[in-house]
CSV table of C-alpha atoms in Angstrom, one decimal:
chain,number,residue,atom,x,y,z
A,1,MET,CA,0.0,-0.2,0.1
A,2,GLU,CA,1.4,3.4,-0.8
A,3,TYR,CA,1.0,6.3,1.4
A,4,GLU,CA,0.5,9.5,0.0
A,5,SER,CA,2.7,12.1,0.5
A,6,ASN,CA,2.6,14.2,4.0
A,7,ASN,CA,3.8,17.4,2.1
A,8,TRP,CA,0.5,18.9,3.0
A,9,ILE,CA,1.1,18.7,6.4
A,10,TRP,CA,4.4,21.2,6.3
A,11,ASP,CA,1.9,23.4,4.0
A,12,TRP,CA,-0.6,23.6,6.8
A,13,LEU,CA,2.0,24.3,9.3
A,14,TYR,CA,3.2,27.0,7.7
A,15,SER,CA,0.8,28.6,6.6
A,16,SER,CA,-0.3,28.5,10.4
A,17,PRO,CA,2.9,29.6,12.5
A,18,HIS,CA,1.2,30.8,15.5
A,19,LEU,CA,-0.9,27.6,16.3
A,20,PHE,CA,2.6,25.4,15.3
A,21,GLY,CA,4.4,27.7,17.5
A,22,GLY,CA,1.7,26.6,20.4
A,23,LEU,CA,1.9,22.8,19.9
A,24,MET,CA,5.7,23.2,20.2
A,25,VAL,CA,5.3,24.8,23.6
A,26,THR,CA,2.9,22.5,24.4
A,27,ALA,CA,5.6,19.8,23.8
A,28,ALA,CA,7.8,21.7,25.5
A,29,LEU,CA,5.9,22.1,28.8
A,30,LEU,CA,4.6,18.5,29.1
A,31,GLY,CA,7.8,17.3,28.4
A,32,PHE,CA,8.2,16.1,25.1
A,33,SER,CA,10.9,13.6,25.1
A,34,THR,CA,11.5,10.1,25.8
A,35,SER,CA,13.2,11.1,29.5
A,36,TYR,CA,9.9,12.8,30.7
A,37,PHE,CA,7.5,9.2,30.4
A,38,GLY,CA,10.7,6.9,32.4
A,39,GLY,CA,12.4,5.7,28.7
A,40,VAL,CA,9.8,3.8,28.0
A,41,GLY,CA,10.0,4.7,24.6
A,42,VAL,CA,6.1,6.0,24.4
A,43,PHE,CA,7.4,9.1,22.3
A,44,PRO,CA,9.8,8.5,19.9
A,45,SER,CA,13.0,11.2,20.0
A,46,TYR,CA,13.2,13.5,16.6
A,47,GLY,CA,15.7,15.7,15.5
A,48,TRP,CA,14.9,18.9,13.1
A,49,SER,CA,17.0,17.5,10.7
A,50,ASP,CA,14.5,14.4,10.9
A,51,PHE,CA,11.7,16.3,10.2
A,52,GLY,CA,13.6,17.7,7.3
A,53,ILE,CA,13.4,21.1,8.4
A,54,LEU,CA,16.4,23.5,8.1
A,55,LEU,CA,17.1,26.4,10.7
A,56,LYS,CA,18.6,29.0,8.5
A,57,LYS,CA,21.5,30.9,10.9
A,58,LYS,CA,20.8,34.3,12.1
A,59,PRO,CA,22.8,36.7,9.9
A,60,GLU,CA,25.4,38.8,12.2
A,61,ARG,CA,25.1,42.2,12.4
A,62,LYS,CA,28.0,43.9,10.4
A,63,ARG,CA,29.6,45.8,11.7
A,64,ILE,CA,30.1,49.5,12.0
A,65,ARG,CA,33.3,51.2,11.2
A,66,VAL,CA,34.0,55.0,12.0
A,67,TYR,CA,36.8,57.9,11.3
A,68,MET,CA,37.7,60.1,13.4
A,69,ASP,CA,41.4,62.5,12.4
A,70,GLY,CA,42.8,64.6,14.0
A,71,CYS,CA,46.6,66.7,14.0
A,72,PHE,CA,47.2,64.9,18.1
A,73,ASP,CA,50.0,66.9,18.7
A,74,LEU,CA,50.4,67.1,22.3
A,75,MET,CA,48.0,64.6,23.3
A,76,HIS,CA,45.5,65.2,26.2
A,77,TYR,CA,42.6,63.7,28.0
A,78,GLY,CA,40.4,65.9,25.7
A,79,HIS,CA,41.5,63.9,22.5
A,80,ALA,CA,41.2,61.0,24.5
A,81,ASN,CA,37.5,61.9,25.4
A,82,ALA,CA,36.8,62.6,22.0
A,83,LEU,CA,38.2,59.1,20.6
A,84,ARG,CA,36.1,57.8,23.5
A,85,GLN,CA,33.0,59.0,22.1
A,86,ALA,CA,33.8,58.2,19.0
A,87,LYS,CA,34.2,54.7,19.4
A,88,ALA,CA,30.6,54.3,21.4
A,89,LEU,CA,29.4,55.4,17.3
A,90,GLY,CA,30.7,52.5,15.8
A,91,ASP,CA,32.0,48.9,16.7
A,92,GLU,CA,35.4,49.8,15.0
A,93,LEU,CA,37.6,53.2,15.4
A,94,VAL,CA,40.4,54.3,12.7
A,95,VAL,CA,41.6,57.0,13.4
A,96,GLY,CA,43.4,59.3,10.7
A,97,VAL,CA,46.6,61.3,12.1
A,98,VAL,CA,47.4,64.4,10.0
A,99,SER,CA,50.7,64.3,8.1
A,100,ASP,CA,53.8,67.0,9.5
A,101,GLU,CA,53.1,68.8,5.9
A,102,GLU,CA,49.2,69.1,6.2
A,103,ILE,CA,49.3,70.6,10.0
A,104,VAL,CA,52.1,73.4,8.4
A,105,ALA,CA,50.6,74.1,6.5
A,106,ASN,CA,47.3,75.2,8.2
A,107,LYS,CA,48.1,75.3,12.1
A,108,GLY,CA,52.3,75.9,12.1
A,109,PRO,CA,55.3,73.2,12.8
A,110,PRO,CA,53.4,70.6,15.3
A,111,VAL,CA,55.7,69.9,18.9
A,112,LEU,CA,55.4,66.2,18.0
A,113,SER,CA,56.9,64.3,14.8
A,114,MET,CA,54.9,62.1,13.2
A,115,GLU,CA,56.4,58.7,15.3
A,116,GLU,CA,55.8,60.2,18.6
A,117,ARG,CA,51.7,60.4,17.4
A,118,LEU,CA,51.2,57.6,16.0
A,119,ALA,CA,52.6,56.0,19.2
A,120,LEU,CA,50.4,58.0,21.5
A,121,VAL,CA,47.0,57.2,19.2
A,122,SER,CA,47.5,53.8,18.8
A,123,GLY,CA,48.6,53.5,22.3
A,124,LEU,CA,45.3,54.5,23.4
A,125,LYS,CA,42.8,51.7,24.5
A,126,TRP,CA,39.6,52.7,21.7
A,127,VAL,CA,41.6,52.6,18.7
A,128,ASP,CA,41.5,49.9,16.4
A,129,GLN,CA,43.5,51.3,13.5
A,130,VAL,CA,45.6,54.3,12.2
A,131,ILE,CA,45.8,55.6,9.3
A,132,ALA,CA,49.7,58.1,8.8
A,133,ASN,CA,49.6,61.0,6.6
A,134,ALA,CA,45.9,61.5,6.6
A,135,PRO,CA,45.0,65.0,4.8
A,136,TYR,CA,43.7,67.6,7.1
A,137,ALA,CA,40.9,68.5,4.6
A,138,ILE,CA,38.1,65.6,3.9
A,139,THR,CA,38.5,65.3,0.3
A,140,GLU,CA,36.6,64.0,-2.3
A,141,LYS,CA,39.5,61.3,-3.0
A,142,PHE,CA,40.2,60.6,0.1
A,143,MET,CA,36.4,60.3,1.4
A,144,ASN,CA,36.0,57.5,-1.3
A,145,THR,CA,39.2,56.1,-0.2
A,146,LEU,CA,37.8,55.9,3.2
A,147,PHE,CA,34.6,54.3,2.1
A,148,ASN,CA,35.5,51.6,-0.3
A,149,GLU,CA,39.3,50.6,0.7
A,150,HIS,CA,38.6,51.2,5.0
A,151,LYS,CA,34.9,50.1,4.6
A,152,ILE,CA,34.3,53.4,6.9
A,153,ASP,CA,30.5,53.8,7.3
A,154,TYR,CA,30.7,57.5,9.2
A,155,ILE,CA,33.2,60.1,9.7
A,156,ILE,CA,33.4,61.9,13.1
A,157,HIS,CA,34.4,64.9,14.4
A,158,GLY,CA,33.7,67.2,17.6
A,159,ASP,CA,30.9,70.0,17.4
A,160,ASP,CA,33.8,72.7,17.6
A,161,PRO,CA,34.3,74.3,14.2
A,162,CYS,CA,36.4,73.1,11.7
A,163,LEU,CA,37.8,75.3,9.1
A,164,LEU,CA,40.1,75.8,6.3
A,165,PRO,CA,42.3,78.7,5.8
A,166,ASP,CA,39.8,80.1,2.7
A,167,GLY,CA,37.2,79.3,5.8
A,168,SER,CA,35.3,76.8,3.6
A,169,ASP,CA,34.2,73.9,6.3
A,170,ALA,CA,36.9,70.6,6.6
A,171,TYR,CA,33.9,67.8,6.7
A,172,ALA,CA,31.4,69.6,4.2
A,173,LEU,CA,31.4,66.8,1.6
A,174,ALA,CA,31.1,64.4,4.4
A,175,LYS,CA,27.9,65.5,5.8
A,176,LYS,CA,27.3,66.3,2.2
A,177,ALA,CA,26.9,62.7,1.8
A,178,GLY,CA,25.2,61.9,4.8
A,179,ARG,CA,28.1,59.9,6.4
A,180,TYR,CA,29.2,62.7,8.9
A,181,LYS,CA,28.3,62.6,12.9
A,182,GLN,CA,29.4,64.4,15.5
A,183,ILE,CA,30.6,64.3,19.1
A,184,LYS,CA,30.6,66.7,22.5
A,185,ARG,CA,33.7,68.6,22.6
A,186,THR,CA,35.5,68.0,25.6
A,187,GLU,CA,35.5,71.3,27.0
A,188,GLY,CA,38.4,72.8,29.4
A,189,VAL,CA,41.3,71.3,27.6
A,190,SER,CA,42.9,72.1,24.4
A,191,SER,CA,46.6,71.9,22.5
A,192,THR,CA,46.8,75.2,22.3
A,193,ASP,CA,45.9,76.0,26.8
A,194,ILE,CA,48.9,73.9,27.3
A,195,VAL,CA,51.2,75.9,24.9
A,196,GLY,CA,49.4,78.6,26.8
A,197,ARG,CA,49.9,77.2,30.2
A,198,ILE,CA,53.6,76.4,29.6
A,199,LEU,CA,54.7,79.5,27.9
A,200,SER,CA,53.3,82.1,30.8
A,201,SER,CA,54.8,79.6,33.5
A,202,MET,CA,58.2,80.1,32.2
A,203,LYS,CA,57.6,83.7,32.0
A,204,ASP,CA,56.6,84.1,35.3
A,205,ASN,CA,59.2,81.0,36.5
A,206,LYS,CA,61.7,83.6,35.4
A,207,SER,CA,60.7,86.7,36.5
A,208,SER,CA,60.0,85.7,39.7
A,209,GLU,CA,63.5,83.7,40.5
A,210,GLY,CA,64.1,83.6,44.2
A,211,ASP,CA,60.3,84.6,45.2
A,212,SER,CA,58.9,81.2,45.6
A,213,CYS,CA,55.4,82.5,46.7
A,214,LYS,CA,55.2,84.6,43.6
A,215,ARG,CA,55.7,81.4,42.1
A,216,GLN,CA,53.2,79.2,43.6
A,217,GLN,CA,50.8,82.7,43.1
A,218,SER,CA,51.7,81.7,39.5
A,219,GLN,CA,51.2,78.6,39.1
A,220,ARG,CA,47.8,78.4,41.2
A,221,GLY,CA,46.3,81.4,38.1
A,222,GLN,CA,47.6,78.4,35.3
A,223,LEU,CA,45.5,75.7,37.0
A,224,SER,CA,43.3,73.9,34.3
A,225,GLN,CA,39.6,75.1,33.8
A,226,PHE,CA,38.5,71.0,33.7
A,227,LEU,CA,36.0,70.1,36.3
A,228,PRO,CA,36.7,66.1,36.8
A,229,THR,CA,33.9,63.8,37.7
A,230,SER,CA,33.9,60.5,38.8
A,231,ARG,CA,31.9,59.7,36.0
A,232,ARG,CA,33.8,60.5,34.1
A,233,ILE,CA,37.6,58.3,35.5
A,234,VAL,CA,34.5,55.7,35.3
A,235,GLN,CA,34.4,56.0,32.0
A,236,PHE,CA,38.2,56.2,31.3
A,237,SER,CA,38.8,52.9,33.2
A,238,ASN,CA,38.8,49.3,32.5
A,239,GLY,CA,36.4,48.6,35.5
A,240,LYS,CA,38.4,45.2,35.8
A,241,GLY,CA,40.3,43.8,38.6
A,242,PRO,CA,43.3,41.6,38.5
A,243,GLY,CA,42.9,37.7,38.5
A,244,PRO,CA,43.4,35.6,41.5
A,245,ASN,CA,47.0,34.5,40.3
A,246,ALA,CA,48.1,37.5,38.7
A,247,ARG,CA,51.2,38.9,38.3
A,248,ILE,CA,51.0,42.4,39.2
A,249,VAL,CA,53.9,44.7,37.7
A,250,TYR,CA,53.7,47.9,39.8
A,251,ILE,CA,55.5,51.8,37.5
A,252,ASP,CA,54.9,54.9,39.2
A,253,GLY,CA,55.7,58.5,37.9
A,254,ALA,CA,54.0,62.3,37.3
A,255,PHE,CA,53.1,61.3,32.9
A,256,ASP,CA,53.4,64.5,32.8
A,257,LEU,CA,52.5,65.9,29.5
A,258,PHE,CA,51.6,62.4,28.3
A,259,HIS,CA,53.9,61.5,25.3
A,260,ALA,CA,55.0,58.0,23.4
A,261,GLY,CA,57.9,57.3,25.9
A,262,HIS,CA,55.4,56.9,28.6
A,263,VAL,CA,53.1,54.8,26.6
A,264,GLU,CA,56.2,53.0,25.9
A,265,ILE,CA,57.2,52.7,29.0
A,266,LEU,CA,53.6,51.0,29.9
A,267,LYS,CA,53.4,48.8,26.8
A,268,LYS,CA,57.0,47.0,28.1
A,269,ALA,CA,56.0,47.1,31.8
A,270,ARG,CA,52.9,45.1,31.0
A,271,GLN,CA,54.6,43.1,29.5
A,272,LEU,CA,56.0,41.8,32.4
A,273,GLY,CA,53.2,40.5,33.5
A,274,ASP,CA,48.9,40.2,33.7
A,275,PHE,CA,48.3,43.2,35.3
A,276,LEU,CA,50.1,47.0,35.2
A,277,LEU,CA,49.2,49.0,38.0
A,278,VAL,CA,50.1,52.7,37.5
A,279,GLY,CA,51.2,54.9,40.4
A,280,ILE,CA,50.9,58.8,39.6
A,281,HIS,CA,52.5,61.0,41.8
A,282,ALA,CA,50.5,64.3,43.5
A,283,ASP,CA,51.1,67.6,42.3
A,284,HIS,CA,52.9,68.8,45.6
A,285,ILE,CA,55.6,65.7,45.2
A,286,VAL,CA,56.3,66.6,41.2
A,287,SER,CA,56.7,70.3,42.3
A,288,GLU,CA,59.0,69.0,45.0
A,289,GLN,CA,60.9,66.6,42.8
A,290,ARG,CA,61.1,68.8,39.7
A,291,GLY,CA,60.3,72.4,40.7
A,292,MET,CA,58.7,75.1,39.1
A,293,PRO,CA,56.5,75.0,37.0
A,294,TYR,CA,55.6,71.6,36.9
A,295,PRO,CA,53.8,69.8,36.9
A,296,VAL,CA,52.2,71.0,33.5
A,297,MET,CA,48.4,69.1,34.1
A,298,HIS,CA,47.8,68.5,37.4
A,299,LEU,CA,46.9,65.4,39.2
A,300,LEU,CA,43.0,64.3,38.0
A,301,GLU,CA,44.0,65.5,33.9
A,302,ARG,CA,47.3,63.0,34.7
A,303,THR,CA,45.2,60.5,36.2
A,304,LEU,CA,42.9,60.1,33.0
A,305,SER,CA,45.6,60.8,30.0
A,306,VAL,CA,47.1,57.3,32.0
A,307,LEU,CA,44.0,55.2,32.1
A,308,ALA,CA,43.4,55.9,28.4
A,309,CYS,CA,46.2,53.9,27.5
A,310,ARG,CA,45.7,50.8,26.4
A,311,TYR,CA,48.5,49.0,28.5
A,312,VAL,CA,47.2,50.0,32.4
A,313,ASP,CA,44.6,48.5,34.0
A,314,GLU,CA,44.7,50.5,37.2
A,315,VAL,CA,46.2,53.5,38.8
A,316,ILE,CA,46.8,55.1,42.1
A,317,ILE,CA,45.1,58.7,42.2
A,318,GLY,CA,48.1,60.2,44.2
A,319,ALA,CA,50.5,57.5,44.9
A,320,PRO,CA,53.2,58.2,48.0
A,321,TRP,CA,57.1,58.8,46.3
A,322,GLY,CA,58.2,56.1,47.7
A,323,VAL,CA,56.8,52.3,47.5
A,324,SER,CA,56.6,50.6,51.1
A,325,LYS,CA,56.1,47.6,52.2
A,326,ASP,CA,52.5,47.8,53.3
A,327,MET,CA,51.6,48.8,49.7
A,328,ILE,CA,53.5,45.8,48.1
A,329,THR,CA,51.4,44.0,50.9
A,330,THR,CA,47.7,46.0,50.1
A,331,PHE,CA,48.3,45.6,46.2
A,332,ASN,CA,49.9,42.1,45.9
A,333,ILE,CA,52.8,43.5,43.4
A,334,SER,CA,55.2,41.8,42.2
A,335,LEU,CA,57.2,43.5,40.3
A,336,VAL,CA,58.1,47.2,41.1
A,337,VAL,CA,60.1,48.6,37.7
A,338,HIS,CA,61.3,51.8,36.7
A,339,GLY,CA,62.6,53.1,33.5
A,340,THR,CA,66.3,54.5,32.5
A,341,ILE,CA,65.0,57.8,31.2
A,342,ALA,CA,63.3,59.7,33.5
A,343,GLU,CA,63.4,63.9,34.6
A,344,SER,CA,65.9,62.9,37.3
A,345,ASN,CA,67.6,59.5,38.3
A,346,THR,CA,69.8,60.5,40.9
A,347,LEU,CA,68.7,61.1,44.8
A,348,LEU,CA,69.2,64.8,46.4
A,349,PRO,CA,71.7,64.7,49.3
A,350,GLY,CA,70.0,63.1,52.5
A,351,GLU,CA,66.9,61.5,50.5
A,352,THR,CA,66.0,57.9,50.7
A,353,ASP,CA,65.5,56.1,47.3
A,354,PRO,CA,61.8,55.4,47.3
A,355,TYR,CA,62.5,51.8,45.4
A,356,ALA,CA,64.9,50.8,48.6
A,357,VAL,CA,61.9,48.2,49.6
A,358,PRO,CA,61.7,46.0,46.8
A,359,LYS,CA,64.8,46.1,46.1
A,360,SER,CA,65.7,44.5,49.4
A,361,ILE,CA,62.9,42.1,48.5
A,362,GLY,CA,64.4,41.5,45.2
A,363,ILE,CA,61.5,42.6,42.9
A,364,PHE,CA,62.5,45.4,41.8
A,365,ARG,CA,63.7,45.8,38.0
A,366,MET,CA,65.3,49.1,35.7
A,367,LEU,CA,63.6,49.3,32.4
A,368,GLU,CA,65.4,50.4,29.6
A,369,SER,CA,63.1,53.2,28.3
A,370,PRO,CA,62.3,52.8,24.2
A,371,LYS,CA,62.2,56.6,23.8
A,372,SER,CA,65.0,59.4,25.3
A,373,ILE,CA,61.6,61.9,25.2
A,374,THR,CA,60.8,63.8,28.3
A,375,THR,CA,58.3,66.1,29.8
A,376,SER,CA,60.8,69.0,29.5
A,377,SER,CA,62.4,68.0,26.3
A,378,VAL,CA,58.2,68.6,25.0
A,379,ALA,CA,58.0,71.6,27.3
A,380,GLN,CA,61.6,72.9,25.4
A,381,ARG,CA,60.0,72.1,22.2
A,382,ILE,CA,57.3,74.2,22.6
A,383,VAL,CA,59.2,77.1,24.1
A,384,ALA,CA,61.8,76.8,20.8
A,385,ASN,CA,58.7,76.6,18.1
A,386,HIS,CA,57.2,80.0,20.2
A,387,GLU,CA,60.9,81.8,19.5
A,388,ALA,CA,61.0,81.0,15.8
A,389,TYR,CA,57.4,82.1,15.8
A,390,LEU,CA,58.5,85.3,17.1
A,391,LYS,CA,61.4,85.5,15.5
A,392,ARG,CA,59.3,85.0,12.2
A,393,ASN,CA,56.5,87.5,12.7
A,394,ALA,CA,59.4,90.2,13.8
A,395,LYS,CA,60.8,89.3,10.3
A,396,LYS,CA,58.0,90.1,8.3
A,397,THR,CA,56.9,92.8,10.2
A,398,GLN,CA,60.0,94.7,9.7
A,399,SER,CA,59.8,93.3,5.4
A,400,GLU,CA,55.9,95.3,5.8
A,401,LYS,CA,57.0,97.9,7.3
A,402,LYS,CA,60.2,98.5,5.0
A,403,TYR,CA,57.7,97.9,1.9
A,404,TYR,CA,55.4,100.7,3.0
A,405,GLU,CA,58.3,103.6,3.8
A,406,GLU,CA,59.1,102.6,0.2
A,407,LYS,CA,56.0,102.7,-1.5
A,408,ALA,CA,55.8,106.2,0.8
A,409,TYR,CA,59.2,107.2,-0.8
A,410,VAL,CA,58.0,106.4,-4.0
A,411,ALA,CA,54.4,108.3,-4.0
A,412,GLY,CA,56.2,111.2,-2.9
A,413,ASP,CA,58.4,111.4,-5.1
């Protein structure tokens, strides 16, 4: 006896999905399996493949790639916060670092080299890919390269205007294409502000030499206008502690004017363990050890810059100058490290070695610093750039004055 095809059953089930779903729920509640009935074989077990039903895999959601560019000269927590916000608008963040030539043409000579700026941007925890020598303006050709080669979905910029020398909007084409998104600018800090702090403090420091009271007053006048909150610190932190058997590495310092040298030494320290704990010295300690005008950035500004680094797991805000036994025990520190390049690795007369305890128990190591850059050398570059700028302007003014004098002489002739 031949049986008729049972295709009509499946046609009915497909046309009545709600009823079919109800039947399946009922079967599940009753325990539609051999185990529910004690394995007596009342109902045989079937898999979906036995019924000829192929379940389609849910397609994976397309990952959104976003692009943000910048000069990133004198990298600060404002840059980091911008990139954090940009990353939140997608799944993968690609960052373009503007070339030295483009910066010179649009803003003036950068303080940091391309290599140093690339190290800073690559070291941020929110950055997935970096494009070197990006153009200052989003041209149609470069925009097509972003969309087609780098698979960028949106171009991101802050809510502050970015104008070209001719006064046009650098992101006009991205906006016209409907592929532009905007983030909020971080108030209270900018590269210009930091340069101003350094130049002002250097000038005041020279004019008030020998008068500590005047120096302190001038420093108070140069404090940042940024008002940090606990929420901002949480946004920057990893929110994860070390594992039960983690090897915890500790490194401390001022981390003032966070630069490529800081990134590289933190990376090297992180490779020595499972968890990197960074101690950030309080303002008064930095000032005592290095003198005026340091620190340029106050404690919480420096904290955010360090927390933004991808190699850092946790920080101690206002860490003591010396590493004590209690501190090693409290944080379960396995290794204490210090770089060979620092503002000063020599002790003052009568000063106690801050690493005496970890040295005495054999958990201290000096690390060869990958870069020779320091906070002082960055500050010196800023001063040199400013002096060169003043000379150029003075020369230009003299040339213009001579030109107009000659014009007046000719006209009077």
